[in-house]
XYZ file of C-alpha atoms in Angstrom:
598
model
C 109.050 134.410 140.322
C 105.140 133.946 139.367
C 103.358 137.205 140.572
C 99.912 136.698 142.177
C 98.368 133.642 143.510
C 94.663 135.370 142.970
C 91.565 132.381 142.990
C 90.948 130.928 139.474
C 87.827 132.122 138.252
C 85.921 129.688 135.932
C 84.401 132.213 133.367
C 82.542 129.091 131.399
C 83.216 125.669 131.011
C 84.422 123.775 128.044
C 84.352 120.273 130.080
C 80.946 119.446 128.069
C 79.107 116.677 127.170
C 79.807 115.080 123.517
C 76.725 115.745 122.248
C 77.430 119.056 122.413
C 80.133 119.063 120.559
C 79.708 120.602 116.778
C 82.669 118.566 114.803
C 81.313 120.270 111.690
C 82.908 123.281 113.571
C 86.744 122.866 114.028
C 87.156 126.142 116.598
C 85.171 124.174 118.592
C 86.321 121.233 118.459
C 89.642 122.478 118.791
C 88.830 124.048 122.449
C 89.966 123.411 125.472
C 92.959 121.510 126.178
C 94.264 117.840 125.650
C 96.390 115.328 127.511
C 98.587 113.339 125.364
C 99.505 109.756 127.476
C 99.879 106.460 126.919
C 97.153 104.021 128.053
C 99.687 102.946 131.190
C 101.475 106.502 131.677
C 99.783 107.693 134.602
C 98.675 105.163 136.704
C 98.549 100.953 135.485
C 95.813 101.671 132.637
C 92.951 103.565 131.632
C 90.843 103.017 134.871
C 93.719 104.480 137.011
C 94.052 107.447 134.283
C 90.368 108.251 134.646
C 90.761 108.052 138.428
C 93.710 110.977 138.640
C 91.642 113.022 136.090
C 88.573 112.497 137.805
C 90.333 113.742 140.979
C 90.173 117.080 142.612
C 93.568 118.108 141.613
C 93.353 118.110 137.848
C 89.521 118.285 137.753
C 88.216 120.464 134.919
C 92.041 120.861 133.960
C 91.560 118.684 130.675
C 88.559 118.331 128.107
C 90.420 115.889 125.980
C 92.660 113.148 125.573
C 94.964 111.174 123.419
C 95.440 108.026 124.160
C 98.855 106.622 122.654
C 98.309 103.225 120.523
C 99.218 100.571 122.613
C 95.264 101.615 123.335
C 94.704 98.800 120.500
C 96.893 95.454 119.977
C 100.577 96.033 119.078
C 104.187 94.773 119.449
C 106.727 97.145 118.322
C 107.747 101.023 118.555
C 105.354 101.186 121.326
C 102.161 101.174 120.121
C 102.771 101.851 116.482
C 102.953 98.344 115.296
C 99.362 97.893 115.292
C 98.393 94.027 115.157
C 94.651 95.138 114.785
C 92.759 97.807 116.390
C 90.811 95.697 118.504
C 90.902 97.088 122.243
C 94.106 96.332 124.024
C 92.288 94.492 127.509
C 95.130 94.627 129.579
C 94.809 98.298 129.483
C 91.807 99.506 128.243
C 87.919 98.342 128.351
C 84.460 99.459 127.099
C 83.630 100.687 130.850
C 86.837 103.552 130.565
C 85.686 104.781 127.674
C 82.152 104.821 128.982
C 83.328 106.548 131.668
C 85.394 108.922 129.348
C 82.333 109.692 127.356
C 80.351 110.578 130.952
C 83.151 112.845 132.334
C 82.710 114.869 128.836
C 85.991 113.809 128.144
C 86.608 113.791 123.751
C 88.931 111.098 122.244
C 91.552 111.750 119.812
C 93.049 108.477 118.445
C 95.641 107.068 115.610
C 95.303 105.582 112.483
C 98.164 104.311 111.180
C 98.562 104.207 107.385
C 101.236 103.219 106.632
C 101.886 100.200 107.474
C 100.927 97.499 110.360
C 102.683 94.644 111.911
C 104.176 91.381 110.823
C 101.645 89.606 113.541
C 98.623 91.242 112.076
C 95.623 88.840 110.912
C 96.601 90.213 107.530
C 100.320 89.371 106.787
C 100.413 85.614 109.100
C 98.070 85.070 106.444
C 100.263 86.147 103.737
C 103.023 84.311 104.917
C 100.754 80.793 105.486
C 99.278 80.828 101.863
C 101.569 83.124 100.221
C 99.863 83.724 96.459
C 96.845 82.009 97.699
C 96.073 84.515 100.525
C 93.489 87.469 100.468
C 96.124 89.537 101.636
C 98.839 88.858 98.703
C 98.469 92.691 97.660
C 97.893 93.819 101.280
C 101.432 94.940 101.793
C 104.458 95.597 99.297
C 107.160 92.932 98.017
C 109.854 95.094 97.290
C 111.662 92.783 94.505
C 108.415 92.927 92.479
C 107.698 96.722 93.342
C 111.512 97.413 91.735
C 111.375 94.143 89.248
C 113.446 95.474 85.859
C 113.899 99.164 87.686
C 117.416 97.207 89.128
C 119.848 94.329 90.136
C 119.791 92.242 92.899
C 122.558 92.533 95.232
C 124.829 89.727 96.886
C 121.271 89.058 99.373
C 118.806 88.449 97.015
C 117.555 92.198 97.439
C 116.896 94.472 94.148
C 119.128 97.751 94.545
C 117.271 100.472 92.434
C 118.744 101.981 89.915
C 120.593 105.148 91.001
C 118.299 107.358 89.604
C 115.720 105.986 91.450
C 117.696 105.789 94.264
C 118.637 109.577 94.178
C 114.989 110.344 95.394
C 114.084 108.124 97.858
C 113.347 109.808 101.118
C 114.766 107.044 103.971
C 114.366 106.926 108.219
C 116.609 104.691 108.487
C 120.312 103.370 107.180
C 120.087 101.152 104.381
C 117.723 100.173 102.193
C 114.078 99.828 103.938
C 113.626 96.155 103.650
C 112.774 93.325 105.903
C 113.495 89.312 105.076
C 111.008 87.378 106.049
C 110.272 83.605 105.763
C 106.872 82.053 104.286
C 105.436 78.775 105.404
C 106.135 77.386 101.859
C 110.126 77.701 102.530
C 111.486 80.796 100.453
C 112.293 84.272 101.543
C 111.149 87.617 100.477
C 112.055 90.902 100.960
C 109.053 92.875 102.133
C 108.519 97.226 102.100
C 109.615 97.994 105.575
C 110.075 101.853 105.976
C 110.010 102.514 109.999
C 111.185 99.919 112.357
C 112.150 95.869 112.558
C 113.296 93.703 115.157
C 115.221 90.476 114.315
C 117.013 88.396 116.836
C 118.110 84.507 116.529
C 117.426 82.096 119.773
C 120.061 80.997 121.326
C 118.351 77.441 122.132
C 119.773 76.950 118.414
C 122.677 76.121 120.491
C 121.773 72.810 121.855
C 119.850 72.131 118.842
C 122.845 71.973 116.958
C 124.521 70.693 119.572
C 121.731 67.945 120.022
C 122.210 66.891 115.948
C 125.791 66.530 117.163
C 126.416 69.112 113.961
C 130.033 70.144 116.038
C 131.173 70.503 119.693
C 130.235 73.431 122.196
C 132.753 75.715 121.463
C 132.287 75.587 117.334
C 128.303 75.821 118.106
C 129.258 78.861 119.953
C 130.877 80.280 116.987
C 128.478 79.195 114.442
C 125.981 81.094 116.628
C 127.215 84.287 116.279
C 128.180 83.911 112.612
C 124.244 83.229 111.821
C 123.392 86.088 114.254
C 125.317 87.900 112.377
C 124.305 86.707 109.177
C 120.646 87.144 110.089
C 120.574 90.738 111.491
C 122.429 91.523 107.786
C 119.792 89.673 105.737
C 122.955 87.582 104.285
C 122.760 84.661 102.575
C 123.309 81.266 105.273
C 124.411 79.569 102.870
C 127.317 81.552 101.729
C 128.458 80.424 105.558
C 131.468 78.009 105.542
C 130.057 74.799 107.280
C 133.963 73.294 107.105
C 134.040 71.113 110.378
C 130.741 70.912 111.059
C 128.402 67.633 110.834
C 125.752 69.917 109.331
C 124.859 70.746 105.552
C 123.302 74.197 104.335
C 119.772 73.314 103.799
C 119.213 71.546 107.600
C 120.877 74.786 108.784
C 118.621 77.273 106.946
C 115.828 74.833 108.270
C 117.302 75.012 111.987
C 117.574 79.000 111.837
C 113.898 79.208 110.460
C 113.119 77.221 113.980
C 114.663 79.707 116.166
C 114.423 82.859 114.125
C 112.031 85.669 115.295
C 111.330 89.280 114.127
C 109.168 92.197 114.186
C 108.568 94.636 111.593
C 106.335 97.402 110.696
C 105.598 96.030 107.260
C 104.378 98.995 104.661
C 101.200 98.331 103.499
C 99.929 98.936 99.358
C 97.286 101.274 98.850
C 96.773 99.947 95.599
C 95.410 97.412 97.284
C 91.368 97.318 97.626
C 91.724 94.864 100.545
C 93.864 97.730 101.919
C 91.151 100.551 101.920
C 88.390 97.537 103.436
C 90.491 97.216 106.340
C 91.051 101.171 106.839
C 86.738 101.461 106.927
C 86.565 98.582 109.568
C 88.979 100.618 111.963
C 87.107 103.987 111.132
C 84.154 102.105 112.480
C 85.987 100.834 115.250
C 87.384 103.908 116.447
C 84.209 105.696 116.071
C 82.398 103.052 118.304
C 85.412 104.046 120.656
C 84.304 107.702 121.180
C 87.111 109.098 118.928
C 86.343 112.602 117.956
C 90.020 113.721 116.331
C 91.789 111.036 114.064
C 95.530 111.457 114.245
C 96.901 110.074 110.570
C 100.261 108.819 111.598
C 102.810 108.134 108.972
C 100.480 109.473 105.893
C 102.752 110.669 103.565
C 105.043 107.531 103.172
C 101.665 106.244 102.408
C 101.676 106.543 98.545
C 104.681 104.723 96.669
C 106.008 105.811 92.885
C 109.055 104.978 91.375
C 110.952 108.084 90.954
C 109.732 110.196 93.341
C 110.928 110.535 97.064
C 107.973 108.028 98.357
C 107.246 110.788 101.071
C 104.253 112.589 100.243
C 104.248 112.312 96.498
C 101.859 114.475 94.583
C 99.313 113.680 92.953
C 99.118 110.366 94.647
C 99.383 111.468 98.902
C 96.325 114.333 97.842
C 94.183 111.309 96.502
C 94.968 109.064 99.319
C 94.096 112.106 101.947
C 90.554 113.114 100.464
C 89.603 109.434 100.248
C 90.235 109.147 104.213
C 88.938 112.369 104.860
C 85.326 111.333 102.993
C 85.687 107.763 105.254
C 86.485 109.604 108.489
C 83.561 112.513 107.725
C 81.195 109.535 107.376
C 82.420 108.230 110.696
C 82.272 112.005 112.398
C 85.920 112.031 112.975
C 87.956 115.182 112.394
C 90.962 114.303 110.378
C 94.346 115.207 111.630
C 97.506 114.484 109.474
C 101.007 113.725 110.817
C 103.737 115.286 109.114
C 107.166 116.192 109.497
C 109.032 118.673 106.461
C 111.082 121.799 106.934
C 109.082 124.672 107.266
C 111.017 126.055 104.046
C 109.162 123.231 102.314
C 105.614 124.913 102.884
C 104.000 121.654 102.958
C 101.932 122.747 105.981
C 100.990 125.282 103.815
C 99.476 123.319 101.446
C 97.983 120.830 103.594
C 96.069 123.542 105.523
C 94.815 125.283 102.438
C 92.796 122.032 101.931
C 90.907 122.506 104.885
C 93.057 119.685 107.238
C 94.661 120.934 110.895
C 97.948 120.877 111.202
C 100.294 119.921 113.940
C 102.364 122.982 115.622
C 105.546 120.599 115.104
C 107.432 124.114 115.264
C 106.492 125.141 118.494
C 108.657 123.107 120.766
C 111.531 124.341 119.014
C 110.766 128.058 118.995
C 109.974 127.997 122.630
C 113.133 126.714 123.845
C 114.858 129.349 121.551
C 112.837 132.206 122.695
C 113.461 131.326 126.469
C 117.214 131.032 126.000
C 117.660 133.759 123.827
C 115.098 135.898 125.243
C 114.040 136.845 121.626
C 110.234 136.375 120.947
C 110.721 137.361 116.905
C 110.745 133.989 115.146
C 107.802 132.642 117.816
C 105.430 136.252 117.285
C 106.665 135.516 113.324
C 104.830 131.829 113.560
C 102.069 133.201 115.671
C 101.295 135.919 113.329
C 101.053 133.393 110.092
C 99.301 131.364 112.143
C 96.973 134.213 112.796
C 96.593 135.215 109.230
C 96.290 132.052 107.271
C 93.981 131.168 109.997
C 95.746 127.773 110.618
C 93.572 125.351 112.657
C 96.179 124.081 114.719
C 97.532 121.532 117.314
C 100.264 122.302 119.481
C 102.469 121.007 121.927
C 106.145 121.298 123.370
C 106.863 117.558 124.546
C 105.257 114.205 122.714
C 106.149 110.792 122.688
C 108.752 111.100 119.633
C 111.405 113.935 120.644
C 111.643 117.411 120.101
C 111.278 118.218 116.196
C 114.235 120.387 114.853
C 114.028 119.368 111.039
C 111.043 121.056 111.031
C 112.282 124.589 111.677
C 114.721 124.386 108.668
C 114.284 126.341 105.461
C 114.322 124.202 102.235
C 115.912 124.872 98.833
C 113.573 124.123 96.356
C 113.978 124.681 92.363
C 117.650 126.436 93.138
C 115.562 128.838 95.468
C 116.222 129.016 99.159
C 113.273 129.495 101.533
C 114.012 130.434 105.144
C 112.908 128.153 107.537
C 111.960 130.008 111.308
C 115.469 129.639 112.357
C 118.578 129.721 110.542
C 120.584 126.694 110.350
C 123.397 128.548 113.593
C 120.290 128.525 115.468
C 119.373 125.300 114.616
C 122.436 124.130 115.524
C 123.185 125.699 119.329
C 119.452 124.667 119.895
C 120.430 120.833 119.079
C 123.725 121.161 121.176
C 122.090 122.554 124.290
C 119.225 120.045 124.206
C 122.123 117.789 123.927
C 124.333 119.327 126.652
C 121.515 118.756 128.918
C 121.304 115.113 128.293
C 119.051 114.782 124.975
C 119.828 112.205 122.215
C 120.101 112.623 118.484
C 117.683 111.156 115.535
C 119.156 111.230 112.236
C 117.738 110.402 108.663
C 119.809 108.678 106.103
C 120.473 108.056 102.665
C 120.729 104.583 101.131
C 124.269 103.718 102.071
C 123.441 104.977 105.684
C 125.114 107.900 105.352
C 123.531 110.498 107.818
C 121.740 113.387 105.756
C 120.146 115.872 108.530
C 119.086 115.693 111.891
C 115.793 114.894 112.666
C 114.732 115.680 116.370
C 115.908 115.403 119.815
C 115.225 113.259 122.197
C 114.480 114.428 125.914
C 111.779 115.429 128.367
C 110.947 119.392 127.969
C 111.685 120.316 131.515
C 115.219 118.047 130.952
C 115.655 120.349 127.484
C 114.944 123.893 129.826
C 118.214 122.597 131.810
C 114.974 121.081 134.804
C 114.289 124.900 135.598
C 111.154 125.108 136.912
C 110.324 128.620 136.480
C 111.423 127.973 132.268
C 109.004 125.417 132.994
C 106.176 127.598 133.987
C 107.301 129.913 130.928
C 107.446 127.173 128.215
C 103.513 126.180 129.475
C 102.480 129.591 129.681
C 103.552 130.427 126.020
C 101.821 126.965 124.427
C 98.733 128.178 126.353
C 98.551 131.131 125.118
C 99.421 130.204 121.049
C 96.960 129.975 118.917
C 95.544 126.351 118.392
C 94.800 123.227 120.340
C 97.408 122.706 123.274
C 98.260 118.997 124.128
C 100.263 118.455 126.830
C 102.323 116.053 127.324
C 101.801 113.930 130.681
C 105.758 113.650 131.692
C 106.416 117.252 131.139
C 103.512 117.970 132.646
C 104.949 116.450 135.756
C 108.267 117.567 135.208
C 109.879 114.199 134.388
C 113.473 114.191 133.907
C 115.668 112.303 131.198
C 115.127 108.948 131.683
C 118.800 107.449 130.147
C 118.551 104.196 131.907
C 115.366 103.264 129.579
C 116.377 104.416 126.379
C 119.579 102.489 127.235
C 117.762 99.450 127.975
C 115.986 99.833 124.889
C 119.379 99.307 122.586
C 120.063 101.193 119.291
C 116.761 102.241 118.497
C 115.456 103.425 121.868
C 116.449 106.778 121.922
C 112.826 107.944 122.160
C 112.230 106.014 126.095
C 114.062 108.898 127.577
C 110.607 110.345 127.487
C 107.688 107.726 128.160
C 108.592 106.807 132.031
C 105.294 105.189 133.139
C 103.968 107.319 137.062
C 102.672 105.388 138.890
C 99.319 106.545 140.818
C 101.578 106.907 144.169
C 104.623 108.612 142.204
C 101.447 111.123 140.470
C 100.186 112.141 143.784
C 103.452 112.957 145.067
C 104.406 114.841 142.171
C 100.833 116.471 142.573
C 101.558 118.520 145.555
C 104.786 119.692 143.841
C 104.687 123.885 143.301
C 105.614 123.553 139.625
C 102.472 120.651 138.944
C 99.945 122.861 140.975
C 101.234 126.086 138.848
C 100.600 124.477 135.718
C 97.721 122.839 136.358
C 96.307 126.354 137.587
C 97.099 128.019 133.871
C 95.818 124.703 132.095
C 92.511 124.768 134.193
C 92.019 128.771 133.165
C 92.917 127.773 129.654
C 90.752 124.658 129.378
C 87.700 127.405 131.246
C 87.930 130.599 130.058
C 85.591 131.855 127.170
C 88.262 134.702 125.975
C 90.640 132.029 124.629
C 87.893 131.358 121.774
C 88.144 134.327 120.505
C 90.513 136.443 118.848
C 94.654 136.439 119.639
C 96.155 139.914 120.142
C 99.999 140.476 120.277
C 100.854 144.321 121.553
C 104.471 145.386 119.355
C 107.268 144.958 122.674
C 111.140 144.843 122.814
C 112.258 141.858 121.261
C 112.675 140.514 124.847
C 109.161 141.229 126.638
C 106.475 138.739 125.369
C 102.516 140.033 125.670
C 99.454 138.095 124.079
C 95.903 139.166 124.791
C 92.993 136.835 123.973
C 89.751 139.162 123.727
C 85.986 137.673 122.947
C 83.696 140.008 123.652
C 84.063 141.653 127.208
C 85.988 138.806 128.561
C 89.863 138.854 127.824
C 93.082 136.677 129.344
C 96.007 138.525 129.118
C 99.871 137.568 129.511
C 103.272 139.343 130.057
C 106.749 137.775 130.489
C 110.102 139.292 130.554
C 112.511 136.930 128.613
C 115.536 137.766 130.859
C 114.154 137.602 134.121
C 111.502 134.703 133.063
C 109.026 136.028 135.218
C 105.246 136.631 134.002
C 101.798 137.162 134.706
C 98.449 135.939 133.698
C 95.254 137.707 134.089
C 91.803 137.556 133.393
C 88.944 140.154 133.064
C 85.797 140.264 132.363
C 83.381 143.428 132.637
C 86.469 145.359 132.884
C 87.370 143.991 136.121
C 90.521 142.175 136.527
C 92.246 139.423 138.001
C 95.328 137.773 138.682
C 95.841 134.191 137.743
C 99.317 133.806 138.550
């Protein structure tokens, strides 16, 4: 059990206004602690949002917030389809964020690079005037990006040769393409990396029906052969028509009509229109109050033929400093996004150029220390993190899954570098994650052969088997770690695996087994809860307390006892946990005396 119950004691407060806050100074910046929701995850929108933070139960608990994209228009992959970055109205408004920027309350928003929706301003354009548009660079036709590097295959679509093919670095099955149709009649096969959406009407039904093309039963079956047909990017009119009163080109016409689909189309850097529209949302988002920009989906940003097309060097450096000189002239903080195995060293290299990083090991390495009550990879992490002095931001839950790639070690030039667990670790972690109801996200090669796991889908309290007191543990830990902690706002109300959701959401909605929306009712209930009112208690002290800006101490203990002092000058936060028992303590001093926290 949690010993001590002693009064928080609010040594200083970080909950300041943002004019006091020094973003030429990251330590600073990166005080405090975050919340990490989506616009309509706690409450209907933003104004209900403010409301619970503003309330007396989390009060002073959080000094800053990211908001999730649906924050700005979008239609796909919730949020990260951005149509433009215009203010989303149904859940957001100017008053919010005015009423953000009054509580003290910093913003840390996305920008993301690479690549935006097939309803953006920018490709309906495209697709209306086609070689005529502004935007004909804007985004990536993938025949002419491969044109002589290949051979078309029975769709129309260039296969790259296999030495080409060999390095690309895919997310999905399949080459990472999306058909779609222009105004002026023809096809083309568009740069599509992340996710797409295509479904066909069924009103084609009685249209076909209507043109008397064959009776109900044979329109039936035509239907599903061009659903079929369009969900594969075949050819229609490779479709045998025998017995129908219907020829191939008034078909392709008719599935045009009742076609629709979604895509997160990859835009081209090359492109100057490209690096126009990336200033114009800088200035937007600094208008919005945004203090930390979160660069989602950077390195898939730069394309070359023959290398992996996932942060390709030289190109991905040139692409970062360029954003990082835009976002400095907007006062935003640049954060990148990035997923490699730790064996890589890539968050190595992006920290020695003076960028954060995200803690995308931590989740992992908690759950492992917890249920193997072994602290030696976490104190390993903590101590590079220590020495390199990473600027970090951490978490344990998000809105993608639990990372477990990320942990891996990576062979590189016929040398093997460990990763922070072994690959046996790896593996029990995925299979108890899974045991307890988590889903698995793969990567693939180009004939969608699965190459490595990727992460794990489920809510952290769902992955600690919904044991409260693990619960307590897990937060205690991230608080404690070096860096920035965001918390997520489900695990931070001890939201279980949500199955019917993701199964609602078909094939690729493995990641809604962690975004349930509270309501404000459902939040206040869960607010009297002994496991909400414990956390919030250590995330208050940690958001408070001047010793967590200072320096990290970890005391040498059994493998199975955890201890981390935070010292800064006479003040000093202290924690012990036995590993077995998963009991701890928190405690705070300052001129010597001390106090219990919990």
């Amino acid at each position: 059990m949690l010993s001590g119950h002693g009064a928080l004691v609010c040594l200083s407060s970080s909950f300041m206004s943002e004019s006091l806050i020094d973003l030429t100074n990251p330590n600073e910046l990166l005080s405090g602690v975050m919340l990490n929701a989506y616009p309509d995850s706690m409450g209907a929108n933003v104004k209900d949002l403010v409301s619970i933070l503003e309330g007396s139960s989390m009060a002073h608990a959080f000094s800053q917030l990211y908001l999730l994209p649906t924050f700005f228009n979008s239609d796909l992959d919730r949020g990260f389809s951005i149509i433009d970055y215009d203010l989303n109205q149904d859940l957001v408004n100017r008053r919010d964020l005015d009423q953000l920027k009054q509580a003290g309350i910093t913003l840390k928003l996305d920008i993301v690079l690479n690549h935006l929706s097939v309803a953006s301003p920018q490709f309906k354009d495209l697709l209306r005037h086609g070689a005529k548009s502004k935007f004909k660079d804007f985004f990536i036709d993938w025949n002419v990006f491969w044109e002589g590097k290949g051979s078309k295959d029975h769709r129309g679509v260039i296969v790259p040769e296999q030495r080409y093919l060999d390095h690309l670095f895919m997310r999905k099955p399949g080459l990472p393409v999306l058909k779609v149709p222009f105004d002026q009649g023809d096809d083309r096969y568009y740069w599509n990396t992340f996710y797409q959406q295509v479904s066909l009407s069924p009103s084609i039904i009685d249209d076909l029906k209507h043109r008397r093309a064959a009776n109900h039963d044979l329109c039936t079956r035509l239907f599903n052969d061009l659903t079929q047909a369009v969900l594969g990017h075949e050819d229609l009119t490779k479709i045998d028509l025998t017995g129908y009163a219907i020829n191939h080109d008034a078909l392709v016409s008719l599935v045009r009509k009742h076609v629709s689909f979604l895509g997160q189309m990859d835009v081209n850097a090359q492109s100057p229109e490209v690096w126009v529209f990336y200033q114009d949302t800088l200035n937007k988002l600094q208008e919005y109050g945004c203090k930390i920009l979160r660069l989602d989906a950077f390195a898939y940003l730069h394309k070359e033929m023959g290398q992996t097309n996932f942060f390709n060097k030289p190109g991905t450096w040139h692409y970062l400093d360029r954003l990082k000189t835009m976002a400095e002239q907007n006062n935003l903080w640049v954060l990148p996004e990035i997923h490699a195995e730790y064996g890589q060293h890539l968050h190595d290299q992006v920290a020695a150029q003076g960028y954060g990083i995200y803690d995308f090991f931590l989740p992992g390495l908690v759950i492992h220390t917890i249920e193997n009550a072994d602290h030696t990879p976490l104190l390993k992490w903590a101590t590079e993190i220590i020495d390199k002095k990473f600027k970090v931001v951490n978490m344990l839950g998000c809105h993608d899954g639990i990372p477990v790639l990320d942990l891996k070690g990576k062979e590189i030039d016929g040398h093997f570098h460990k990763g922070l667990l072994s690959d046996p670790q790896i593996d029990r972690l995925v299979d108890l994650i899974l045991t307890r109801g988590g889903r698995i996200k793969n990567l693939f090669g180009p004939d969608g052969s699965k190459i490595s796991y990727y992460q794990v889908n489920a809510t952290y309290y769902s992955a600690l088997g919904a044991d409260d007191q693990k619960l307590l543990l897990a937060r205690a830990i991230q608080l404690f770690m070096p860096g920035l902690p965001q918390i997520w706002y489900l695990d931070l109300f001890a939201g279980e695996n949500d199955h019917q959701a993701a199964d609602r959401a078909g094939k690729e909605g493995h990641k809604e087994i962690n975004r349930t929306n509270l309501s404000v009712a459902e939040i206040n209930k869960r607010l009297e809860t002994e496991v909400v009112q414990k956390q919030l208690k250590m995330i208050r002290f940690r958001n408070t307390a001047n010793a967590f800006k200072g320096v990290l101490e970890l005391p040498s203990t059994y493998h199975n006892t955890l201890h981390m002092i935070w010292r800064n000058g006479d003040e000093c936060a202290e924690f012990k946990a036995d590993l077995l028992t998963h009991a701890f303590t928190i405690k705070s001093s300052e001129n010597g005396r001390f106090q219990d926290i919990v």
